[in-house]
PDB file of C-alpha atoms in Angstrom:
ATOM      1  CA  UNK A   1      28.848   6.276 -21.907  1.00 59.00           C
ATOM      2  CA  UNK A   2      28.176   4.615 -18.470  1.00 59.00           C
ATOM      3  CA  UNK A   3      25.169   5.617 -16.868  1.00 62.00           C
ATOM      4  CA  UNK A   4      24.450   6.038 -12.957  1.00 61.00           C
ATOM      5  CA  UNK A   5      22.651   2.625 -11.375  1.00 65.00           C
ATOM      6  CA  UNK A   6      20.353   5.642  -9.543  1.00 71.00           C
ATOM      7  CA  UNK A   7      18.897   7.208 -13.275  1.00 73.00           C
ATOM      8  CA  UNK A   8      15.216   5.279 -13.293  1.00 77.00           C
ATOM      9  CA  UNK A   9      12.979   5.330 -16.340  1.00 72.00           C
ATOM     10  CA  UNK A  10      11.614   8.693 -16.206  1.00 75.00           C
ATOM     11  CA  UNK A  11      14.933  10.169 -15.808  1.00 75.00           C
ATOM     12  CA  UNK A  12      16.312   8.338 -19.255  1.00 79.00           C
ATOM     13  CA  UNK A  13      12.923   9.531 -20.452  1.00 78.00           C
ATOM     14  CA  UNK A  14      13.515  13.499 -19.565  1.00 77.00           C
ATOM     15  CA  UNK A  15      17.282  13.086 -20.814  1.00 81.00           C
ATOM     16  CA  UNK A  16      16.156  11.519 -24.528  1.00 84.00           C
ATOM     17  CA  UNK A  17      13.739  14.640 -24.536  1.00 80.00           C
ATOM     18  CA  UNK A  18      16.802  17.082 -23.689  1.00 84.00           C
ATOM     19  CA  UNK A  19      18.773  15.514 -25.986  1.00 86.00           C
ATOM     20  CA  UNK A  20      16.046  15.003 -29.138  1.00 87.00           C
ATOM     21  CA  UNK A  21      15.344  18.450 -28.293  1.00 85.00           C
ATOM     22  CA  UNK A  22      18.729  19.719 -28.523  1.00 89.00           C
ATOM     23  CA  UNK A  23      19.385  17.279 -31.850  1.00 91.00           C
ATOM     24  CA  UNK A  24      16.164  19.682 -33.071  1.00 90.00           C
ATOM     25  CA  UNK A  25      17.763  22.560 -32.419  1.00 92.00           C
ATOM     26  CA  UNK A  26      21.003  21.463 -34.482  1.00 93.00           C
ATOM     27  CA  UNK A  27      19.087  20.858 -37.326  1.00 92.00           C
ATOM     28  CA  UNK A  28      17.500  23.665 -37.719  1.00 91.00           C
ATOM     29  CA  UNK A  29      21.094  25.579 -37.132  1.00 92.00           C
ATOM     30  CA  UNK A  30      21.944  23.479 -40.163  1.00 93.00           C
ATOM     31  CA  UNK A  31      19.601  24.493 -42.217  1.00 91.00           C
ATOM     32  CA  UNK A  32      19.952  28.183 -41.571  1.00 92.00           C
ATOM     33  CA  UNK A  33      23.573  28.103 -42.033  1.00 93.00           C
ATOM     34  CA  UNK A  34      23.156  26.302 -45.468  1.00 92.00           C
ATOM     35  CA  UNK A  35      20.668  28.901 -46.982  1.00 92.00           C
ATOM     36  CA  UNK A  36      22.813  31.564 -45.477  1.00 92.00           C
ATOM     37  CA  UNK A  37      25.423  30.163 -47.242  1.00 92.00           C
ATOM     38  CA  UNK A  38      23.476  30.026 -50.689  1.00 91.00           C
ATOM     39  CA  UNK A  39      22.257  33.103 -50.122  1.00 93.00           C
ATOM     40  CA  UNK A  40      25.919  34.661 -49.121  1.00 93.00           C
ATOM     41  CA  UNK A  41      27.236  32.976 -52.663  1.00 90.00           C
ATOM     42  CA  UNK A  42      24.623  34.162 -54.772  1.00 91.00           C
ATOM     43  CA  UNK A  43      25.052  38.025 -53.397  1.00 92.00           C
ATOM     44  CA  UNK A  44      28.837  37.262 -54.189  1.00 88.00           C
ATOM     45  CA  UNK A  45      28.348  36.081 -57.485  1.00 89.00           C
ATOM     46  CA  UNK A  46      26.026  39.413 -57.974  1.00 90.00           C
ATOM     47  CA  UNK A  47      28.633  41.354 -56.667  1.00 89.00           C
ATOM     48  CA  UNK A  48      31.066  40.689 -59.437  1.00 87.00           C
ATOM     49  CA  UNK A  49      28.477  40.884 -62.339  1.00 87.00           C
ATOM     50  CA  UNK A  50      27.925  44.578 -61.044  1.00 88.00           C
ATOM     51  CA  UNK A  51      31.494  45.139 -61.033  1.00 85.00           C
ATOM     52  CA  UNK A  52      32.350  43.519 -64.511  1.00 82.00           C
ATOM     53  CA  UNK A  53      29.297  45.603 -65.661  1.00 84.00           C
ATOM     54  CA  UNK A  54      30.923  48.953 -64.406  1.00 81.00           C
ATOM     55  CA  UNK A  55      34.525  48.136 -65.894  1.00 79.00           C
ATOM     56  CA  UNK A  56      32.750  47.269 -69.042  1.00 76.00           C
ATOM     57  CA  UNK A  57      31.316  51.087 -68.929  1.00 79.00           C
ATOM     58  CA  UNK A  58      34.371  52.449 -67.640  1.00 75.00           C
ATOM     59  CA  UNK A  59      35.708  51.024 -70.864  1.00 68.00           C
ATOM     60  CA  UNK A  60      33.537  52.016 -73.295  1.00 66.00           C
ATOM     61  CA  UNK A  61      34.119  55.658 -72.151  1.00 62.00           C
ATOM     62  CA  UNK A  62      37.609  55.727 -72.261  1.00 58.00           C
ATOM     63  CA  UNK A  63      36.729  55.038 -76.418  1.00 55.00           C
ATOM     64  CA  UNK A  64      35.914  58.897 -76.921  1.00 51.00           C
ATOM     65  CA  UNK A  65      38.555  61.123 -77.532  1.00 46.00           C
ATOM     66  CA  UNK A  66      38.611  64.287 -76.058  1.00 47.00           C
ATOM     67  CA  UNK A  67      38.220  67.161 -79.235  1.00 44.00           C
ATOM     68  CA  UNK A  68      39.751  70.230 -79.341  1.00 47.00           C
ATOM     69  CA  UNK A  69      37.779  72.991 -78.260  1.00 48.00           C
ATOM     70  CA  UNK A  70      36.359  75.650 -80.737  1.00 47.00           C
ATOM     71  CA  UNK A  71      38.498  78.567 -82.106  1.00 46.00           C
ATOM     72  CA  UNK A  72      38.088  81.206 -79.768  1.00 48.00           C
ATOM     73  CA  UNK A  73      42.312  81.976 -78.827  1.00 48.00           C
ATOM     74  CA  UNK A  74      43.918  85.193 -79.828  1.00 50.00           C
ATOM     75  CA  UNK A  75      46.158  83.260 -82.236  1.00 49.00           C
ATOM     76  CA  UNK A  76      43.009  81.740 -83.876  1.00 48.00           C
ATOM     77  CA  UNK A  77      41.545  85.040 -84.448  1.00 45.00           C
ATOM     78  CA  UNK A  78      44.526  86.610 -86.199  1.00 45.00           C
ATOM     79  CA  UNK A  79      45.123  84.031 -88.573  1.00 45.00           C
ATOM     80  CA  UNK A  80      41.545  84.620 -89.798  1.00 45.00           C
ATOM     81  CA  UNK A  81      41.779  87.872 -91.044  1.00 47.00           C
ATOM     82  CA  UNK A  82      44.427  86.742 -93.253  1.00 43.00           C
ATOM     83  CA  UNK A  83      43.032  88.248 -96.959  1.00 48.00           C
ATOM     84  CA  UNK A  84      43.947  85.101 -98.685  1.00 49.00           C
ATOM     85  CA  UNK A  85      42.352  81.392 -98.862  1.00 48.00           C
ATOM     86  CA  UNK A  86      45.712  79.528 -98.613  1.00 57.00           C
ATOM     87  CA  UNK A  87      46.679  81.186 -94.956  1.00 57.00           C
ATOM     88  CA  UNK A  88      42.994  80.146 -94.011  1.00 53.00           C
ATOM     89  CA  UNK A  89      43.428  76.676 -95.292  1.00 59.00           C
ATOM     90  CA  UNK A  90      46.631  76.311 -92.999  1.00 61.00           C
ATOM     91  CA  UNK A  91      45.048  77.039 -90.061  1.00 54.00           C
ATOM     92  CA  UNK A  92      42.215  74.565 -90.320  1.00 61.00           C
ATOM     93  CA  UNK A  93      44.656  72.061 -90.874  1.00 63.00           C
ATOM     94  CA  UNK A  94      46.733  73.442 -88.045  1.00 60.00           C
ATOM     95  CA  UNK A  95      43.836  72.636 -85.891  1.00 57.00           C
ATOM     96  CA  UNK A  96      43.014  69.505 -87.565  1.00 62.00           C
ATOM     97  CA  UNK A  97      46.657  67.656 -86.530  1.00 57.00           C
ATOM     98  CA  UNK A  98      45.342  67.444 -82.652  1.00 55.00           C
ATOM     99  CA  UNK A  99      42.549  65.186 -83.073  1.00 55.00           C
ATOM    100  CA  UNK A 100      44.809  62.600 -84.545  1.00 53.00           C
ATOM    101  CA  UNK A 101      47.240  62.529 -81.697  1.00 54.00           C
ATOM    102  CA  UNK A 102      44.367  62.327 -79.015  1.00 54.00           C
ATOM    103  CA  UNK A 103      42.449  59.519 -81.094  1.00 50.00           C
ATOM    104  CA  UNK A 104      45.755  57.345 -80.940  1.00 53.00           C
ATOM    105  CA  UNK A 105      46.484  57.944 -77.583  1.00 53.00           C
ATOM    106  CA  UNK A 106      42.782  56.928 -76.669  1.00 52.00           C
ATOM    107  CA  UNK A 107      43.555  53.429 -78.710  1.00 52.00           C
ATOM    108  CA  UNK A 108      46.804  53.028 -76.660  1.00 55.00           C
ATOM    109  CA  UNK A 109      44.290  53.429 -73.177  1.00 51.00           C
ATOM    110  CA  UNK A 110      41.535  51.144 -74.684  1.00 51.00           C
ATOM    111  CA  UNK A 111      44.507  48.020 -75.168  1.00 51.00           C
ATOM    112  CA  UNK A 112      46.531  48.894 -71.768  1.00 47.00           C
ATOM    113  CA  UNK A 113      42.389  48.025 -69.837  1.00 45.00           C
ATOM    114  CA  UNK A 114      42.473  45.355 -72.114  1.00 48.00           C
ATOM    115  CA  UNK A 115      45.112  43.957 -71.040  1.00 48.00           C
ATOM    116  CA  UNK A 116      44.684  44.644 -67.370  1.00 49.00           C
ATOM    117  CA  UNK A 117      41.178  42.265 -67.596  1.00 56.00           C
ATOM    118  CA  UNK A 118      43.591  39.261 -68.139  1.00 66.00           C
ATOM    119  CA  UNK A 119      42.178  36.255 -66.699  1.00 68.00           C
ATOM    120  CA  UNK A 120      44.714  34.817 -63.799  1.00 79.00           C
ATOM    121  CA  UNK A 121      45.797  31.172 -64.266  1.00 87.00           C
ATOM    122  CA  UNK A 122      43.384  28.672 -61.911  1.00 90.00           C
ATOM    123  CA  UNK A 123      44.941  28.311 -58.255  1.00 92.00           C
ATOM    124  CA  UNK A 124      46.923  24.403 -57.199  1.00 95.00           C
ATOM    125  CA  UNK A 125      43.447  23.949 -55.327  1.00 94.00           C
ATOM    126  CA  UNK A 126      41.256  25.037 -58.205  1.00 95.00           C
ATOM    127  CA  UNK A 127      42.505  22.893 -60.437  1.00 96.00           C
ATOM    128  CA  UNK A 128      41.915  20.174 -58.133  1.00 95.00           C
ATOM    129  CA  UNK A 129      38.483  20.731 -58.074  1.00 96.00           C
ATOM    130  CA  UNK A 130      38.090  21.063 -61.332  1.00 96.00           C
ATOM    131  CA  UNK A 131      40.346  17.506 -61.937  1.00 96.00           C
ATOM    132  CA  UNK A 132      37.684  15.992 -59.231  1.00 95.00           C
ATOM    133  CA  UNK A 133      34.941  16.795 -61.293  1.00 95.00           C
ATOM    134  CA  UNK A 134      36.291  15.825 -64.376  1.00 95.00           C
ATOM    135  CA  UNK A 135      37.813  12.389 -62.789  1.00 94.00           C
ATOM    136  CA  UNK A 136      34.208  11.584 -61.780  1.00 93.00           C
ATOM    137  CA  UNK A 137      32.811  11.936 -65.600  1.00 94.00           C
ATOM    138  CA  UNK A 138      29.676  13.450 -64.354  1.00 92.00           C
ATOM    139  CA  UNK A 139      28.087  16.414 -62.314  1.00 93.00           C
ATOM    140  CA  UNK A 140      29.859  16.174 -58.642  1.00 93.00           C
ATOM    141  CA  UNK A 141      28.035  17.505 -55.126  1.00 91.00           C
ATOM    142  CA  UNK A 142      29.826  19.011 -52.761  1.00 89.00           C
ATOM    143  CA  UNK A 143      30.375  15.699 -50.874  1.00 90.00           C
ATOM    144  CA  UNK A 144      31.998  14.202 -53.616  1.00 93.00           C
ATOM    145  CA  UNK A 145      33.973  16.664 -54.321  1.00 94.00           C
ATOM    146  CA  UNK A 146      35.657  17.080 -50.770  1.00 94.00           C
ATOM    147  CA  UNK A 147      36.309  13.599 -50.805  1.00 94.00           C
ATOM    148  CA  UNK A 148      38.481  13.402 -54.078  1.00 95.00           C
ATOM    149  CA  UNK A 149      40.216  17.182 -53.303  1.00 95.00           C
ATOM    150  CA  UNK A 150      40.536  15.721 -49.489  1.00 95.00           C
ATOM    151  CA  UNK A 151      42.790  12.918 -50.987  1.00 95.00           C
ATOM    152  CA  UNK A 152      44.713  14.859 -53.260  1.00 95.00           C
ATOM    153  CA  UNK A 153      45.497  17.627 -50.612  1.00 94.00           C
ATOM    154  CA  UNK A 154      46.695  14.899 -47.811  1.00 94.00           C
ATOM    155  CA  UNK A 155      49.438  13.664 -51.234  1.00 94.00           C
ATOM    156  CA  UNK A 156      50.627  16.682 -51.550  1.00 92.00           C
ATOM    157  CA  UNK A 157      50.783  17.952 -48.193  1.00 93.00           C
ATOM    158  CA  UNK A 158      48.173  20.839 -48.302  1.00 92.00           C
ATOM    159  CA  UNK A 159      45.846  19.424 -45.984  1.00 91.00           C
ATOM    160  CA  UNK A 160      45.132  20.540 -42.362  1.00 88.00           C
ATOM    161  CA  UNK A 161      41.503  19.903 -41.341  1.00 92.00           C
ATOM    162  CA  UNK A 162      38.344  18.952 -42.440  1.00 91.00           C
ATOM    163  CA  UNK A 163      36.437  22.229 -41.792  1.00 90.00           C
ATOM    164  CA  UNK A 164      39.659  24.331 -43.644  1.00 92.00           C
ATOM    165  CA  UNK A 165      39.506  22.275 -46.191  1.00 93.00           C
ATOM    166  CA  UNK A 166      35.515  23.113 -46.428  1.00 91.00           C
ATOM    167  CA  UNK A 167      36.052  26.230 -46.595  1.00 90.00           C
ATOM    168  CA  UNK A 168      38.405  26.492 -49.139  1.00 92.00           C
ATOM    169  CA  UNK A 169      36.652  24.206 -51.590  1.00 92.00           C
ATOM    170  CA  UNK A 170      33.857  26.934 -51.064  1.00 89.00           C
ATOM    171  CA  UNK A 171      35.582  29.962 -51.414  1.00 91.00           C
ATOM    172  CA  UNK A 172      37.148  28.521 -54.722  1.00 92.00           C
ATOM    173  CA  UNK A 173      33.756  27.110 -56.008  1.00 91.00           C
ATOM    174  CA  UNK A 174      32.454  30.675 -56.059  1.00 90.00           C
ATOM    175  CA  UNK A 175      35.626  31.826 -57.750  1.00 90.00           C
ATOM    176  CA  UNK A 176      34.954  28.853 -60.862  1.00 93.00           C
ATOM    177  CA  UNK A 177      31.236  29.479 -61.133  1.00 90.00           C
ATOM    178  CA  UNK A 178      31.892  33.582 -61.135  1.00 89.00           C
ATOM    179  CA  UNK A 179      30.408  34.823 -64.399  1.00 84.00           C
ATOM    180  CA  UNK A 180      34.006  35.910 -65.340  1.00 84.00           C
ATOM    181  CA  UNK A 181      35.382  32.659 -65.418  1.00 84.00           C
ATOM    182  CA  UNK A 182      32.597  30.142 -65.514  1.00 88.00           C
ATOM    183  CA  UNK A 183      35.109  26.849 -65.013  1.00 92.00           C
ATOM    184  CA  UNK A 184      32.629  25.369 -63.280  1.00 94.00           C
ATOM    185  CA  UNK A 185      28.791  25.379 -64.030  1.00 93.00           C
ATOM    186  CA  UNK A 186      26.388  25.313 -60.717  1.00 90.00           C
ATOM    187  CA  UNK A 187      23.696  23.253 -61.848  1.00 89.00           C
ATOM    188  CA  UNK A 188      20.628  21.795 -60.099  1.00 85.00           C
ATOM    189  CA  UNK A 189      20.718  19.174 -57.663  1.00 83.00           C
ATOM    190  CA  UNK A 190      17.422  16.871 -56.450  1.00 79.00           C
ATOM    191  CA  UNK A 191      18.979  17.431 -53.322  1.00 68.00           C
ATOM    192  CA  UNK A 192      19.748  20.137 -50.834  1.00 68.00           C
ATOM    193  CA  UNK A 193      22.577  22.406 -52.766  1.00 72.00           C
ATOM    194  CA  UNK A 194      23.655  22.232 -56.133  1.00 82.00           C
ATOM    195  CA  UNK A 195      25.881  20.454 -58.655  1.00 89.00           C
ATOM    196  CA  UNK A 196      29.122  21.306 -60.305  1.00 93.00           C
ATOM    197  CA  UNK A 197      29.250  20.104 -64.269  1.00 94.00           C
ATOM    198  CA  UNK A 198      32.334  21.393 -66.921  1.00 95.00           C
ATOM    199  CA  UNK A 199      30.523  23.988 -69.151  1.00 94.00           C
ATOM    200  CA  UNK A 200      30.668  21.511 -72.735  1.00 94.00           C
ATOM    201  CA  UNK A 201      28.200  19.393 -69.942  1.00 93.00           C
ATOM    202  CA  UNK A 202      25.503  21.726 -70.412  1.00 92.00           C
ATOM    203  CA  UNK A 203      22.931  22.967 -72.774  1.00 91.00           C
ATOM    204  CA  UNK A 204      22.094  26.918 -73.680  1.00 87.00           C
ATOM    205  CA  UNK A 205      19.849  27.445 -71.085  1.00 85.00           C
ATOM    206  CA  UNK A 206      22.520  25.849 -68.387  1.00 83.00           C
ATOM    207  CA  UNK A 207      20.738  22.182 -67.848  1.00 88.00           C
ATOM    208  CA  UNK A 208      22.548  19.294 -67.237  1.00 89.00           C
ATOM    209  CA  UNK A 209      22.803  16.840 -70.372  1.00 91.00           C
ATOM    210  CA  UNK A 210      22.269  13.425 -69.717  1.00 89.00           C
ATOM    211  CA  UNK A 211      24.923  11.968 -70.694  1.00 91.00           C
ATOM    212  CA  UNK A 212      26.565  13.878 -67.645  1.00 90.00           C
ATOM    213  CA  UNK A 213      23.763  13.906 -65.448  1.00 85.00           C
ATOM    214  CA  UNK A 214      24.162  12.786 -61.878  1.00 73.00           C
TER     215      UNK A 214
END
């Protein structure tokens, strides 16, 4: 930038202040927006534990069949007073046939939620940040990550811009670290953020092994 022969030293001086002050100001917006977006993840990710957690209830309930109720109908009361045991013996198996039917259809509900829990195939742009992290060999940061999907999306023709492309790598990195799907493990980072490690590349208690450390 070319500067006006009339600026003298005090007004370079009161324009580096402006400017360091303004560079502040940035930073801090930086560091706000990256907890928020921790934060934001985190409430997401607790979001669908609380929701797996209520299907898995919703499930469980649908295991109890419904009984019939007692015998209190008209029909119920005639066939009682029948004088011998065989007529008796009918009608308790008469009202023993229901619970069968109900128990099976209960097993057909139980397989049909089943199968409605069926894990969806990984997106084109999940799998290719799941094929960064694996190229690399090791736990990848978000940086590193961009930079290989950022290549692969300008081959194929997916990409558009720098902050889309952010964002998306994001919004999927939530999706493969979900608790339902767990494709990616979020791992600790000596840095600002976190890590991204295949699950066989970390212990029980979710650390990092070494051998795949960053």
């Amino acid at each position: 930038m070319k500067f006006s022969d009339k600026l003298n030293e005090f007004d370079v001086l009161d324009l580096l202040n402006e400017y360091h002050s303004e560079l502040r100001k940035l930073k801090n917006k930086l560091t706000y927006v990256k907890k928020r977006i921790g934060e934001l993840e985190d409430e997401y990710q607790r979001i669908l534990r609380r929701q797996e957690k209520k299907a898995s209830r919703l499930i469980s309930d649908d295991q109890f069949a419904e009984f019939p109720e007692n015998m209190n109908s008209e029909d119920d009361t005639a066939a009682l007073t029948v004088d011998t045991v065989e007529e008796a013996e009918t009608v308790q198996r008469k009202k023993r046939e229901p619970k069968e039917k109900k128990v099976k259809k209960t097993t057909r509900k139980k397989k049909s939620a089943k199968l409605g829990r069926k894990q969806q195939p990984l997106s084109e742009w999940d799998q290719m940040i799941v094929d960064a992290v694996k190229t690399k060999g090791k736990a990848a940061i978000n940086s590193e990550i961009l930079e290989t999907v950022t290549k692969v999306a300008i081959e194929r023709g997916l990409y558009k811009d720098e902050e889309k492309t952010k964002a998306k790598i994001n919004q999927c990195l939530v999706k493969l670290t979900a608790d339902n799907r767990k494709a990616l493990i979020k791992v600790p980072y000596s840095g600002r953020g976190f890590g991204y490690a295949l699950p066989k590349w970390v212990d029980k208690e979710g650390q990092i092994l070494e051998a795949y450390s960053y």
